[in-house]
Short mmCIF file of C-alpha atoms in Angstrom, two decimals:
data_model
loop_
_atom_site.label_atom_id
_atom_site.label_comp_id
_atom_site.label_asym_id
_atom_site.label_seq_id
_atom_site.Cartn_x
_atom_site.Cartn_y
_atom_site.Cartn_z
CA MET A 25 -18.55 11.71 13.87
CA VAL A 26 -19.69 12.32 10.29
CA ASN A 27 -16.92 12.80 7.72
CA LEU A 28 -17.84 16.10 6.05
CA VAL A 29 -16.06 15.24 2.78
CA ALA A 30 -17.76 11.85 2.52
CA ALA A 31 -21.11 13.40 3.45
CA GLN A 32 -21.10 15.75 0.48
CA LYS A 33 -20.54 12.96 -2.05
CA PRO A 34 -24.27 12.28 -2.63
CA LEU A 35 -24.74 15.98 -3.35
CA MET A 36 -21.79 15.92 -5.76
CA ASN A 37 -23.24 12.83 -7.47
CA GLY A 38 -26.58 14.57 -7.90
CA LEU A 39 -25.01 17.73 -9.30
CA MET A 40 -22.86 15.74 -11.72
CA LYS A 41 -25.88 13.76 -12.91
CA MET A 42 -27.66 17.07 -13.54
CA ALA A 43 -24.56 18.15 -15.49
CA GLY A 44 -24.82 15.01 -17.64
CA VAL A 45 -22.50 12.33 -16.23
CA GLN A 46 -22.95 9.38 -13.88
CA PRO A 47 -20.67 6.73 -12.32
CA TYR A 48 -20.02 3.42 -14.03
CA SER A 49 -17.52 0.64 -13.19
CA VAL A 50 -15.62 -1.30 -15.85
CA GLU A 51 -14.00 -4.67 -15.20
CA ILE A 52 -11.07 -4.44 -17.56
CA GLU A 53 -9.90 -7.94 -16.69
CA PRO A 54 -10.19 -10.18 -13.63
CA GLY A 55 -8.61 -8.32 -10.72
CA THR A 56 -8.72 -4.90 -12.40
CA VAL A 57 -11.71 -2.56 -12.10
CA MET A 58 -11.68 1.08 -13.21
CA ASN A 59 -14.38 3.55 -12.24
CA PHE A 60 -15.53 6.21 -14.68
CA TRP A 61 -18.03 9.03 -14.86
CA VAL A 62 -19.71 8.54 -18.23
CA PRO A 63 -22.27 10.52 -20.30
CA CYS A 64 -25.78 9.81 -18.99
CA GLU A 65 -27.08 9.41 -22.54
CA THR A 66 -24.82 6.38 -23.10
CA VAL A 67 -26.28 4.46 -20.15
CA LYS A 68 -29.16 2.18 -21.15
CA LYS A 69 -31.67 1.22 -18.51
CA PRO A 70 -31.28 -2.42 -17.40
CA GLY A 71 -33.31 -4.84 -19.48
CA LYS A 72 -35.99 -7.11 -18.10
CA GLY A 73 -34.50 -9.46 -15.56
CA GLU A 74 -31.24 -7.44 -15.34
CA LYS A 75 -30.28 -5.85 -12.03
CA LYS A 76 -27.75 -3.41 -13.46
CA VAL A 77 -26.54 -1.88 -16.71
CA THR A 78 -24.46 -4.42 -18.62
CA HIS A 79 -23.32 -2.33 -21.57
CA LEU A 80 -23.29 1.27 -22.76
CA GLU A 81 -24.17 2.98 -26.01
CA LYS A 82 -21.32 4.55 -27.96
CA PRO A 83 -20.89 8.30 -27.48
CA THR A 84 -22.69 10.47 -30.03
CA LYS A 85 -20.63 13.65 -29.57
CA PRO A 86 -16.89 14.33 -29.74
CA VAL A 87 -15.26 12.75 -26.69
CA VAL A 88 -13.28 14.62 -24.03
CA VAL A 89 -11.50 12.57 -21.34
CA LEU A 90 -10.52 14.44 -18.15
CA VAL A 91 -7.61 12.80 -16.28
CA HIS A 92 -7.01 13.81 -12.66
CA GLY A 93 -3.86 14.50 -10.67
CA PHE A 94 -2.44 12.82 -7.56
CA ALA A 95 -4.25 14.53 -4.67
CA ALA A 96 -7.89 13.86 -5.59
CA GLU A 97 -10.09 11.49 -7.56
CA GLY A 98 -11.51 12.37 -10.96
CA ILE A 99 -14.82 14.11 -10.29
CA VAL A 100 -13.42 16.18 -7.40
CA THR A 101 -10.59 17.38 -9.66
CA TRP A 102 -12.87 18.27 -12.60
CA GLN A 103 -16.09 19.25 -10.84
CA PHE A 104 -16.06 22.75 -12.38
CA GLN A 105 -15.28 21.60 -15.93
CA VAL A 106 -17.86 18.84 -16.51
CA GLY A 107 -20.95 21.05 -16.76
CA ALA A 108 -19.16 23.47 -19.07
CA LEU A 109 -18.44 20.73 -21.61
CA THR A 110 -21.35 18.28 -21.65
CA LYS A 111 -23.57 20.29 -24.01
CA LYS A 112 -21.21 19.84 -26.96
CA TYR A 113 -19.02 16.92 -25.88
CA SER A 114 -19.32 13.43 -24.45
CA VAL A 115 -17.32 13.76 -21.23
CA TYR A 116 -15.58 10.82 -19.53
CA VAL A 117 -13.88 11.23 -16.15
CA PRO A 118 -11.85 8.18 -15.05
CA ASP A 119 -10.49 7.37 -11.63
CA LEU A 120 -6.99 6.08 -12.30
CA LEU A 121 -5.99 2.84 -10.61
CA PHE A 122 -5.74 3.18 -6.82
CA PHE A 123 -7.89 6.33 -6.88
CA GLY A 124 -11.62 6.59 -6.26
CA GLY A 125 -12.21 2.86 -5.89
CA SER A 126 -10.33 1.77 -9.04
CA ILE A 127 -8.17 -1.23 -8.20
CA THR A 128 -5.85 -3.82 -9.73
CA ASP A 129 -3.89 -6.82 -8.53
CA LYS A 130 -1.16 -6.20 -11.12
CA PRO A 131 2.28 -5.13 -9.78
CA ASP A 132 3.17 -2.47 -12.38
CA ARG A 133 3.02 1.13 -11.12
CA SER A 134 4.30 3.16 -14.09
CA PRO A 135 2.41 5.91 -15.99
CA THR A 136 2.52 3.55 -19.00
CA PHE A 137 0.58 0.97 -16.97
CA GLN A 138 -2.05 3.59 -16.06
CA ALA A 139 -2.33 4.69 -19.69
CA GLU A 140 -2.73 1.14 -21.01
CA TYR A 141 -5.55 0.31 -18.61
CA LEU A 142 -7.25 3.66 -19.15
CA VAL A 143 -7.31 3.04 -22.89
CA GLN A 144 -8.67 -0.48 -22.37
CA GLY A 145 -11.39 0.92 -20.14
CA LEU A 146 -12.35 3.61 -22.65
CA ARG A 147 -12.55 1.04 -25.43
CA LYS A 148 -14.90 -1.08 -23.34
CA LEU A 149 -17.06 2.04 -23.01
CA GLY A 150 -17.21 2.40 -26.79
CA VAL A 151 -14.75 5.29 -27.10
CA GLU A 152 -12.77 5.15 -30.35
CA LYS A 153 -11.30 8.66 -30.52
CA CYS A 154 -10.92 11.39 -27.92
CA VAL A 155 -9.24 14.57 -26.78
CA VAL A 156 -7.46 14.03 -23.46
CA VAL A 157 -7.18 16.77 -20.84
CA GLY A 158 -4.56 15.87 -18.24
CA PHE A 159 -3.70 17.64 -15.01
CA SER A 160 -0.38 17.07 -13.17
CA TYR A 161 0.05 13.27 -12.72
CA GLY A 162 -2.83 12.86 -15.18
CA GLY A 163 -0.87 14.89 -17.73
CA MET A 164 1.98 12.38 -17.62
CA VAL A 165 -0.53 9.56 -18.13
CA ALA A 166 -2.09 11.54 -21.00
CA PHE A 167 1.30 11.94 -22.71
CA LYS A 168 1.80 8.16 -22.53
CA MET A 169 -1.68 7.59 -23.97
CA ALA A 170 -0.98 9.93 -26.88
CA GLN A 171 2.41 8.35 -27.53
CA MET A 172 1.18 4.75 -27.49
CA TYR A 173 -2.28 5.22 -29.00
CA PRO A 174 -2.06 8.06 -31.54
CA HIS A 175 -5.08 6.77 -33.47
CA MET A 176 -7.25 7.12 -30.36
CA VAL A 177 -5.89 10.38 -28.90
CA GLU A 178 -6.66 13.14 -31.38
CA ALA A 179 -5.28 16.02 -29.30
CA MET A 180 -4.25 16.93 -25.76
CA VAL A 181 -4.64 19.75 -23.28
CA VAL A 182 -2.09 19.52 -20.48
CA SER A 183 -2.00 21.61 -17.28
CA GLY A 184 0.72 21.63 -14.64
CA SER A 185 2.53 18.56 -15.93
CA ILE A 186 5.61 17.37 -17.78
CA LEU A 187 6.50 14.64 -20.26
CA ALA A 188 8.20 12.56 -17.57
CA MET A 189 9.48 13.03 -14.04
CA THR A 190 13.24 12.74 -14.41
CA ASP A 191 15.74 12.50 -11.56
CA SER A 192 16.87 16.08 -12.07
CA ILE A 193 13.38 17.62 -12.24
CA SER A 194 12.29 15.66 -9.16
CA VAL A 195 15.31 16.72 -7.09
CA GLU A 196 15.14 20.36 -8.20
CA THR A 197 11.41 20.65 -7.54
CA LEU A 198 11.53 19.02 -4.09
CA ASN A 199 14.56 21.06 -3.01
CA ARG A 200 12.97 24.30 -4.19
CA LEU A 201 9.70 23.58 -2.41
CA GLY A 202 11.38 22.31 0.76
CA PHE A 203 10.20 18.68 0.76
CA SER A 204 12.38 15.65 1.31
CA SER A 205 10.45 13.30 -0.99
CA SER A 206 7.56 13.12 -3.45
CA ALA A 207 5.58 11.18 -0.85
CA GLU A 208 6.03 13.94 1.73
CA LEU A 209 4.62 16.43 -0.80
CA LEU A 210 1.89 14.38 -2.47
CA LEU A 211 0.91 11.83 0.18
CA PRO A 212 0.47 13.97 3.31
CA ASN A 213 -0.50 12.05 6.45
CA SER A 214 -1.31 15.00 8.68
CA VAL A 215 -3.28 18.23 8.62
CA LYS A 216 0.04 20.11 8.61
CA GLY A 217 1.23 18.13 5.57
CA LEU A 218 -2.00 18.74 3.64
CA LYS A 219 -1.81 22.46 4.40
CA ALA A 220 1.78 22.47 3.10
CA LEU A 221 0.67 20.80 -0.14
CA LEU A 222 -2.17 23.29 -0.64
CA SER A 223 0.14 26.22 0.12
CA VAL A 224 2.44 25.35 -2.80
CA ALA A 225 -0.37 24.21 -5.13
CA ALA A 226 -2.61 27.28 -4.87
CA TYR A 227 -1.89 30.88 -5.86
CA LYS A 228 -4.04 32.36 -3.11
CA LYS A 229 -3.81 31.17 0.46
CA LEU A 230 -6.71 28.82 1.15
CA TRP A 231 -8.26 28.56 4.58
CA PHE A 232 -10.28 25.56 5.73
CA PRO A 233 -10.91 24.37 9.30
CA ASP A 234 -8.61 21.59 10.50
CA ARG A 235 -11.62 19.27 10.70
CA LEU A 236 -12.15 19.56 6.94
CA HIS A 237 -8.47 18.90 6.24
CA LYS A 238 -8.62 15.80 8.44
CA ASP A 239 -11.76 14.52 6.69
CA TYR A 240 -10.22 15.15 3.26
CA LEU A 241 -7.13 13.15 4.21
CA GLU A 242 -9.32 10.25 5.32
CA VAL A 243 -11.41 10.15 2.14
CA MET A 244 -8.98 11.15 -0.63
CA PHE A 245 -5.72 9.51 0.46
CA THR A 246 -6.66 5.84 0.49
CA ASN A 247 -4.44 3.04 -0.91
CA ARG A 248 -1.40 4.81 0.53
CA LYS A 249 1.00 1.88 -0.01
CA GLU A 250 0.07 1.56 -3.69
CA ARG A 251 0.16 5.31 -4.25
CA ALA A 252 3.64 5.49 -2.73
CA GLU A 253 4.63 2.83 -5.26
CA LEU A 254 3.06 4.92 -8.04
CA LEU A 255 5.27 7.82 -7.02
CA GLU A 256 8.35 5.57 -7.07
CA GLY A 257 7.33 4.31 -10.52
CA LEU A 258 6.99 7.87 -11.77
CA VAL A 259 10.65 8.90 -11.59
CA ILE A 260 12.95 7.87 -14.41
CA SER A 261 16.66 8.33 -14.94
CA ASN A 262 17.76 11.39 -16.93
CA LYS A 263 19.52 9.10 -19.40
CA ASP A 264 16.25 7.26 -20.10
CA ALA A 265 14.31 10.43 -20.87
CA THR A 266 13.34 10.92 -24.51
CA ILE A 267 11.23 13.48 -26.39
CA PRO A 268 8.58 11.60 -28.37
CA SER A 269 7.33 12.94 -31.69
CA PHE A 270 3.62 13.59 -31.27
CA PRO A 271 1.42 13.95 -34.36
CA GLN A 272 -1.38 15.44 -32.24
CA ARG A 273 -2.00 19.09 -31.42
CA ILE A 274 -0.99 19.77 -27.83
CA HIS A 275 -2.15 22.80 -25.85
CA LEU A 276 -0.30 23.64 -22.63
CA LEU A 277 -2.79 25.50 -20.39
CA TRP A 278 -0.94 26.78 -17.33
CA GLY A 279 -1.38 28.74 -14.14
CA GLU A 280 1.20 31.51 -14.48
CA GLU A 281 2.04 31.26 -10.77
CA ASP A 282 2.45 27.46 -10.73
CA GLN A 283 5.14 26.76 -8.13
CA ILE A 284 5.29 22.99 -8.65
CA PHE A 285 5.85 22.94 -12.42
CA LYS A 286 6.86 26.47 -13.27
CA GLN A 287 6.05 28.25 -16.53
CA GLU A 288 9.65 27.87 -17.65
CA LEU A 289 9.19 24.10 -17.77
CA ALA A 290 6.10 24.55 -19.94
CA HIS A 291 7.92 26.89 -22.34
CA ASN A 292 10.86 24.47 -22.58
CA MET A 293 8.44 21.63 -23.26
CA LYS A 294 6.74 23.67 -25.98
CA GLU A 295 10.07 24.16 -27.74
CA GLN A 296 10.93 20.47 -27.41
CA LEU A 297 7.56 19.29 -28.74
CA GLY A 298 7.61 21.52 -31.80
CA GLU A 299 5.13 23.39 -33.95
CA ASN A 300 2.04 21.34 -33.04
CA THR A 301 2.28 22.63 -29.46
CA THR A 302 0.84 25.89 -28.14
CA PHE A 303 1.05 27.56 -24.73
CA GLU A 304 -1.50 29.66 -22.86
CA GLY A 305 -1.02 31.12 -19.39
CA ILE A 306 -3.75 32.07 -16.94
CA GLN A 307 -2.96 34.94 -14.59
CA LYS A 308 -3.43 34.81 -10.83
CA ALA A 309 -3.54 31.02 -10.75
CA GLY A 310 -1.15 28.38 -9.46
CA HIS A 311 -0.88 24.63 -9.99
CA LEU A 312 -4.62 24.21 -9.26
CA VAL A 313 -5.50 26.52 -12.14
CA HIS A 314 -8.70 24.66 -13.12
CA LEU A 315 -10.04 25.01 -9.56
CA GLU A 316 -8.77 28.51 -8.81
CA ARG A 317 -9.96 30.15 -12.04
CA PRO A 318 -12.49 27.71 -13.51
CA CYS A 319 -14.37 30.22 -15.67
CA VAL A 320 -11.19 31.37 -17.42
CA TYR A 321 -9.87 27.81 -17.66
CA ASN A 322 -13.13 26.55 -19.16
CA SER A 323 -13.20 29.38 -21.67
CA CYS A 324 -9.65 28.58 -22.82
CA LEU A 325 -10.41 24.86 -22.96
CA LYS A 326 -13.60 25.32 -24.96
CA HIS A 327 -11.87 27.69 -27.37
CA PHE A 328 -9.15 25.10 -28.06
CA LEU A 329 -11.70 22.34 -28.57
CA ALA A 330 -13.82 24.50 -30.88
CA SER A 331 -10.79 25.46 -32.98
CA LEU A 332 -9.71 21.82 -33.15
CA TYR A 333 -13.03 20.59 -34.50
CA ALA A 334 -13.40 23.62 -36.80
CA GLU A 335 -10.11 22.58 -38.41
CA ARG A 336 -11.48 19.07 -38.98
CA VAL A 337 -14.61 20.44 -40.66
CA ASN A 338 -12.60 22.71 -42.95
CA LYS A 339 -10.21 19.98 -44.07
#
């Protein structure tokens, strides 16, 4: 029987190419390959005698990197944002390691490891500076990128995420939502489990036939062993948690009804991060704010980006 989620991928690829991005794989080092969606204008046609593209042109517009969360690969997560940004920005959408075909034989599973390889991949694509937009798990990776590579990451937009998943936040969140572990929440292995994840992630109740849930599980939740290890590598002890000093502007763009990382966490984070950080809430949206209210989300995102680059011009 045809997998309905897999079957729509060629259509998604075509729509994304029309929007201005196309897939490209980067071998960061032997044993580690990261897949990206890159601006079409950076892809040179293969030269004579070449079977595939061997290098890309550098981006010509300000770069925006969209980093996905834990329950879907990059282009599925950001499908409604790409087309809204490509006119003015060079948009890159990575698949983090163990998502969307990106793989490594390295044993590390921390957000720092994801951030390091993402930066290496972007550099191989000719990206020198960027604004990073991170959702959920991708937000934690984005914070690590900004902390370790401040000369590359000019600013951040973070949605439904936190600086780090501490013991206390993990326990409180799971207890409140009624899950026994992060894997039970974020690595469902049944239609019932996927429905439970969607019920806490979305503001409005979503209905899809069980067949579609089953097909989504099959396509989007690959590399289950490695992803379980990523979840284990995510949680740190409360005593190891620190508040970095970020020189970048940080915009927290939140669904006001987010039940996974509530608004209160975002407001606390804003106070901890200081005057370079702003908060904006979007009504009638939950954790999946960019999918539930894409037009509003895109408007807020574009306004932040425009104000950021206007500041640079005026300096």
